[in-house]
mmCIF file of C-alpha atoms in Angstrom:
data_model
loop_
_atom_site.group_PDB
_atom_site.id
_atom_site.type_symbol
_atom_site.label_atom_id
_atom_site.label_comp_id
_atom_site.label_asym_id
_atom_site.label_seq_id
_atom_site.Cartn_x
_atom_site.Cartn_y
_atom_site.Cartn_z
ATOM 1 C CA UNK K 1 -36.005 -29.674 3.540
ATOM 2 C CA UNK K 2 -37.609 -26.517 2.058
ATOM 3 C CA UNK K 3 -36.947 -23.354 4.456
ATOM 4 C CA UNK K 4 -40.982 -23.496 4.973
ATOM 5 C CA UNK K 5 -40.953 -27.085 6.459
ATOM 6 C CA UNK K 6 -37.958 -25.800 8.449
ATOM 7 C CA UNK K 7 -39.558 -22.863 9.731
ATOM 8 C CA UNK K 8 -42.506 -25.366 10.817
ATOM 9 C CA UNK K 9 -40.057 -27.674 11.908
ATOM 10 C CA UNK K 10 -38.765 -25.285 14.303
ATOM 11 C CA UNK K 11 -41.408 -23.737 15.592
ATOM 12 C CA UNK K 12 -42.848 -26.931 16.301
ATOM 13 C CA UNK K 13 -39.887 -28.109 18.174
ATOM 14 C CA UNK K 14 -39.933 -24.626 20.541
ATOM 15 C CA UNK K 15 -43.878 -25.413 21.047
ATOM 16 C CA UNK K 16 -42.825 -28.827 21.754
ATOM 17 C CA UNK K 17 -40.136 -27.381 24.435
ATOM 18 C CA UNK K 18 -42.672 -25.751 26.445
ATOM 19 C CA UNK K 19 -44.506 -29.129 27.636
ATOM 20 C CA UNK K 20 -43.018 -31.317 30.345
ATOM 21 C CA UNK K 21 -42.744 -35.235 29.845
ATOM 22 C CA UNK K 22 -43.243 -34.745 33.857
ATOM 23 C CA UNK K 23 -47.261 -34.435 35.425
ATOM 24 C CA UNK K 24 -47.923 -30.573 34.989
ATOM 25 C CA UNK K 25 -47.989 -28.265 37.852
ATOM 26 C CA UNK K 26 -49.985 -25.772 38.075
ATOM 27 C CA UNK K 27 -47.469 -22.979 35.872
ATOM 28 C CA UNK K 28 -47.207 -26.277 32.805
ATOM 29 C CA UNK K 29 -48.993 -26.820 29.719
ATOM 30 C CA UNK K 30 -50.793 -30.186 30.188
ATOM 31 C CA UNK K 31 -49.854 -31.486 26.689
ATOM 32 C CA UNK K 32 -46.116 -33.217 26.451
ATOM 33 C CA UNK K 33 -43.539 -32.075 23.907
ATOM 34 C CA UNK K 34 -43.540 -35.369 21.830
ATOM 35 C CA UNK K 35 -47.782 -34.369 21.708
ATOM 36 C CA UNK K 36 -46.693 -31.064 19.789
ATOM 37 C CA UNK K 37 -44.557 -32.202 17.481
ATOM 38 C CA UNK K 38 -46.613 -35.022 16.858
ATOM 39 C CA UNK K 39 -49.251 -33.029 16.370
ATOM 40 C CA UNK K 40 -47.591 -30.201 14.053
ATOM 41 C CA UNK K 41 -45.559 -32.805 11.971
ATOM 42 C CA UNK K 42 -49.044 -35.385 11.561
ATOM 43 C CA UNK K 43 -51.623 -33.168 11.446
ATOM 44 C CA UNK K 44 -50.921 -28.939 11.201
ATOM 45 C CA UNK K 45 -48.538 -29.905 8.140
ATOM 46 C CA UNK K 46 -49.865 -32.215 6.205
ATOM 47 C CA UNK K 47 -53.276 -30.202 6.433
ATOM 48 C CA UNK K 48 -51.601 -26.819 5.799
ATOM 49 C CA UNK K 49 -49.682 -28.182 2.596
ATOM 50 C CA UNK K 50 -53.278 -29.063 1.281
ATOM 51 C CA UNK K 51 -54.204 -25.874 1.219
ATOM 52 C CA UNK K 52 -51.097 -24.299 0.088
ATOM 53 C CA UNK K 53 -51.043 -27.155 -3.050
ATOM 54 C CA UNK K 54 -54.586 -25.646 -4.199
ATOM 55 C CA UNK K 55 -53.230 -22.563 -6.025
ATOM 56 C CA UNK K 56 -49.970 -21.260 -7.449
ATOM 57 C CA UNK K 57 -48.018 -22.092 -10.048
ATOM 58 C CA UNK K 58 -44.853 -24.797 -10.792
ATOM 59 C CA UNK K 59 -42.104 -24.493 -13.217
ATOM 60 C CA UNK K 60 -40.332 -27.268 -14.188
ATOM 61 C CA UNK K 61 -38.505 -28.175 -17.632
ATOM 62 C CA UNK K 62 -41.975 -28.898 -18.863
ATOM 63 C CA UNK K 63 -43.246 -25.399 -18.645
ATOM 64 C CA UNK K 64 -45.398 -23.697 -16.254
ATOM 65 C CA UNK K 65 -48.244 -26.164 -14.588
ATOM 66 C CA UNK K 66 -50.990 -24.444 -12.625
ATOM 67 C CA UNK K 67 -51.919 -25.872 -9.122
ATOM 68 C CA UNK K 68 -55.532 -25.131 -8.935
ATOM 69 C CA UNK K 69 -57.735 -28.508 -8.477
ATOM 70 C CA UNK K 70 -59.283 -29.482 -11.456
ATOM 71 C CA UNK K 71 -61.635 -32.002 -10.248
ATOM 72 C CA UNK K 72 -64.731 -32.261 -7.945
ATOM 73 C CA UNK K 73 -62.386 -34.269 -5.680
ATOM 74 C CA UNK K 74 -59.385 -31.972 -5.336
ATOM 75 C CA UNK K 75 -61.911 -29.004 -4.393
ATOM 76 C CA UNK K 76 -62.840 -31.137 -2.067
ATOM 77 C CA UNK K 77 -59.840 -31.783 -0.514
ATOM 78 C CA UNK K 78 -59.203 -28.193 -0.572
ATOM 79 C CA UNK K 79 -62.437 -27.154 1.409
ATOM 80 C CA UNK K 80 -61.589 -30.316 4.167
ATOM 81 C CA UNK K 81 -58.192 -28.564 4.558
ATOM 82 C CA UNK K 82 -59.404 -25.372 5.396
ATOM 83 C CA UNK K 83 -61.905 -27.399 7.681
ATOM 84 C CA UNK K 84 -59.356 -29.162 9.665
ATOM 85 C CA UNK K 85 -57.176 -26.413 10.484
ATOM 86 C CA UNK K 86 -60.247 -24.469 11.860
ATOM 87 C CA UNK K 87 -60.805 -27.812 13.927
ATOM 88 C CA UNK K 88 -56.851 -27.964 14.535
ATOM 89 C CA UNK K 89 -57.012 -23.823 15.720
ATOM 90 C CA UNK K 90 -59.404 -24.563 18.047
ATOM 91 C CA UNK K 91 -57.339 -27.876 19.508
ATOM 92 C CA UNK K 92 -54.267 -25.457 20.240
ATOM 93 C CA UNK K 93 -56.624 -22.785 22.192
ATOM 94 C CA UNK K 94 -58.309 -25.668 24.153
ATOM 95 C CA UNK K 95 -56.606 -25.940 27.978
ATOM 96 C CA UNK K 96 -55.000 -29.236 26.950
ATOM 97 C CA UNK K 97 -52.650 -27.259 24.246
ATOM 98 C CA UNK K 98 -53.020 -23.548 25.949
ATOM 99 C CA UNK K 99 -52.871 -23.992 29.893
ATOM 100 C CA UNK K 100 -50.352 -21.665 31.353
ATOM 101 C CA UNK K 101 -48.896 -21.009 27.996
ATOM 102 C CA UNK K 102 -50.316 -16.940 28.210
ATOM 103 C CA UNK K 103 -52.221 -15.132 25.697
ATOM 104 C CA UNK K 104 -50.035 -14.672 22.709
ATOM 105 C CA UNK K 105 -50.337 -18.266 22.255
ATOM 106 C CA UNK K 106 -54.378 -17.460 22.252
ATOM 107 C CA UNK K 107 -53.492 -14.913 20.080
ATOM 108 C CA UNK K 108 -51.599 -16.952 17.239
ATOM 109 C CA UNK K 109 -54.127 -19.487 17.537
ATOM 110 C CA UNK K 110 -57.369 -17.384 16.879
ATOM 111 C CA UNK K 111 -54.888 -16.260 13.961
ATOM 112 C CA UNK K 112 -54.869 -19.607 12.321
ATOM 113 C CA UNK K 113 -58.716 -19.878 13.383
ATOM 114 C CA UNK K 114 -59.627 -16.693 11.033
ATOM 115 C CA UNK K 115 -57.278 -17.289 8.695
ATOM 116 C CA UNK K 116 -58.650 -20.819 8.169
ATOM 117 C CA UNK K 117 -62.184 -19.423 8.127
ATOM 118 C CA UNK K 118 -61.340 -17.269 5.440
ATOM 119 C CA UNK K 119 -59.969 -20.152 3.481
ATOM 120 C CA UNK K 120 -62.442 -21.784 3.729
ATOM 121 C CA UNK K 121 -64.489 -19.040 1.740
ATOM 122 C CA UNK K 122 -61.736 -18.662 -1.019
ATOM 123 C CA UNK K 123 -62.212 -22.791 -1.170
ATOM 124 C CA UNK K 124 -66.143 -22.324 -1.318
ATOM 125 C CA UNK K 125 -65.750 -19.489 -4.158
ATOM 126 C CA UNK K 126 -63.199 -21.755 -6.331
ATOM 127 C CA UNK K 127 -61.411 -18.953 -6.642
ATOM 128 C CA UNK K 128 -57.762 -19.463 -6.659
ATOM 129 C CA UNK K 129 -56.056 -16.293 -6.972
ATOM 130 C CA UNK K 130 -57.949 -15.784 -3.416
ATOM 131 C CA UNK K 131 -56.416 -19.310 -2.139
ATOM 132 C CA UNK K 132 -53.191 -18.048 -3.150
ATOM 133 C CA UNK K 133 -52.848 -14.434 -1.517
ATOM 134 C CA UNK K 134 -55.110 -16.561 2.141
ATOM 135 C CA UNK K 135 -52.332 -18.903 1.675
ATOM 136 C CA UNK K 136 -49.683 -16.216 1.862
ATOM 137 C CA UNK K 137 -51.653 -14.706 4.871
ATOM 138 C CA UNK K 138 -52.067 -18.309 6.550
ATOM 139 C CA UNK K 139 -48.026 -19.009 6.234
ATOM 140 C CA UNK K 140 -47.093 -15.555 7.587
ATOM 141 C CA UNK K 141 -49.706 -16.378 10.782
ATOM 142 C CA UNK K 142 -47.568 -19.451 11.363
ATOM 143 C CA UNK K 143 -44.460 -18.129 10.561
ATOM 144 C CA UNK K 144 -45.278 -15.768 13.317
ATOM 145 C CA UNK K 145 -45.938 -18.310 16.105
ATOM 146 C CA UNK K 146 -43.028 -20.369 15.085
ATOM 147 C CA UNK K 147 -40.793 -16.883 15.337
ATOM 148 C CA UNK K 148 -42.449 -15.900 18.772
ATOM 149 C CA UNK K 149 -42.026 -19.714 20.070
ATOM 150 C CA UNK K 150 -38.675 -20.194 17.931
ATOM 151 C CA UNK K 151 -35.874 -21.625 20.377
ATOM 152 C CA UNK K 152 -32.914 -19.408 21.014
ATOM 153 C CA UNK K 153 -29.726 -20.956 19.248
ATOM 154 C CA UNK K 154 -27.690 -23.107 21.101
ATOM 155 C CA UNK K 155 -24.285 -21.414 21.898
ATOM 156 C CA UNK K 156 -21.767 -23.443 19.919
ATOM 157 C CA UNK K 157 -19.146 -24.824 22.108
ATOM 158 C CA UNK K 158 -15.421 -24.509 21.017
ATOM 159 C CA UNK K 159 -14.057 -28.420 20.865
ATOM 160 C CA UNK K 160 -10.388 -27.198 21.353
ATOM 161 C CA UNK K 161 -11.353 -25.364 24.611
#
């Protein structure tokens, strides 16, 4: 697992730990923890590593290979991406995702909200030196999130104790 997906995988996993398989109470988030991860690991992901596919470059014994789209269909996909995390931003500031969680979550989620927006711009323009430095922006947004929301290590208990 790549130290990105870990990151996510994290982050999702704290965000997961603040929901209650319980009814809420009035001080609870109304969505469960299995809803986050499901939600990060099915949808935030998959939609995220769109984007981030769309520009860059890959070295392999073969030589360099650049990761722009070169077809109608992969700008496509591209622009959707950028769509459906503006559509996914807005899910996680909705009262099912945000209720009692406070305003830094707000705050991390109007970050992916104008981050995405502005993807979806460098998507529009084809112009993927732009994809590349959003994409840079959009992974330090969630890597932010995930580190405010990251759980605290578990002390490690001594077996001989």
């Amino acid at each position: 697992m790549s130290i990105r997906n870990l990151a996510i995988a994290a982050g999702a996993l704290f965000l997961a730990s603040c929901g209650s398989s319980e009814a809420p109470t009035a001080n609870e988030p109304t969505i469960d923890r299995e809803a986050i991860i499901s939600f990060m690991q099915e949808k935030v992901q998959p939609t995220a590593d769109i984007y981030w596919g769309s520009a860059g470059f890959l070295s392999d014994e073969d030589g360099m290979h650049d990761l722009s789209p070169t077809t109608e269909e992969g700008w496509a996909a591209t622009l959707q991406s950028t769509k459906d995390l503006q559509a996914q931003a807005e899910l996680l500031m909705s009262d099912t995702y945000a209720a009692n969680r406070g305003q830094d979550w707000q705050d991390f989620a109007q970050g992916m909200l104008d981050v995405a927006k502005k993807a979806e711009q460098t998507a529009l323009d084809r112009d993927s030196d732009a994809i590349f430095e959003t994409g840079g922006v959009m992974y330090n947004v969630c890597r932010g999130c995930h580190t405010a929301y990251a759980p605290e290590e578990p002390p490690v208990s001594d077996p001989n104790a």
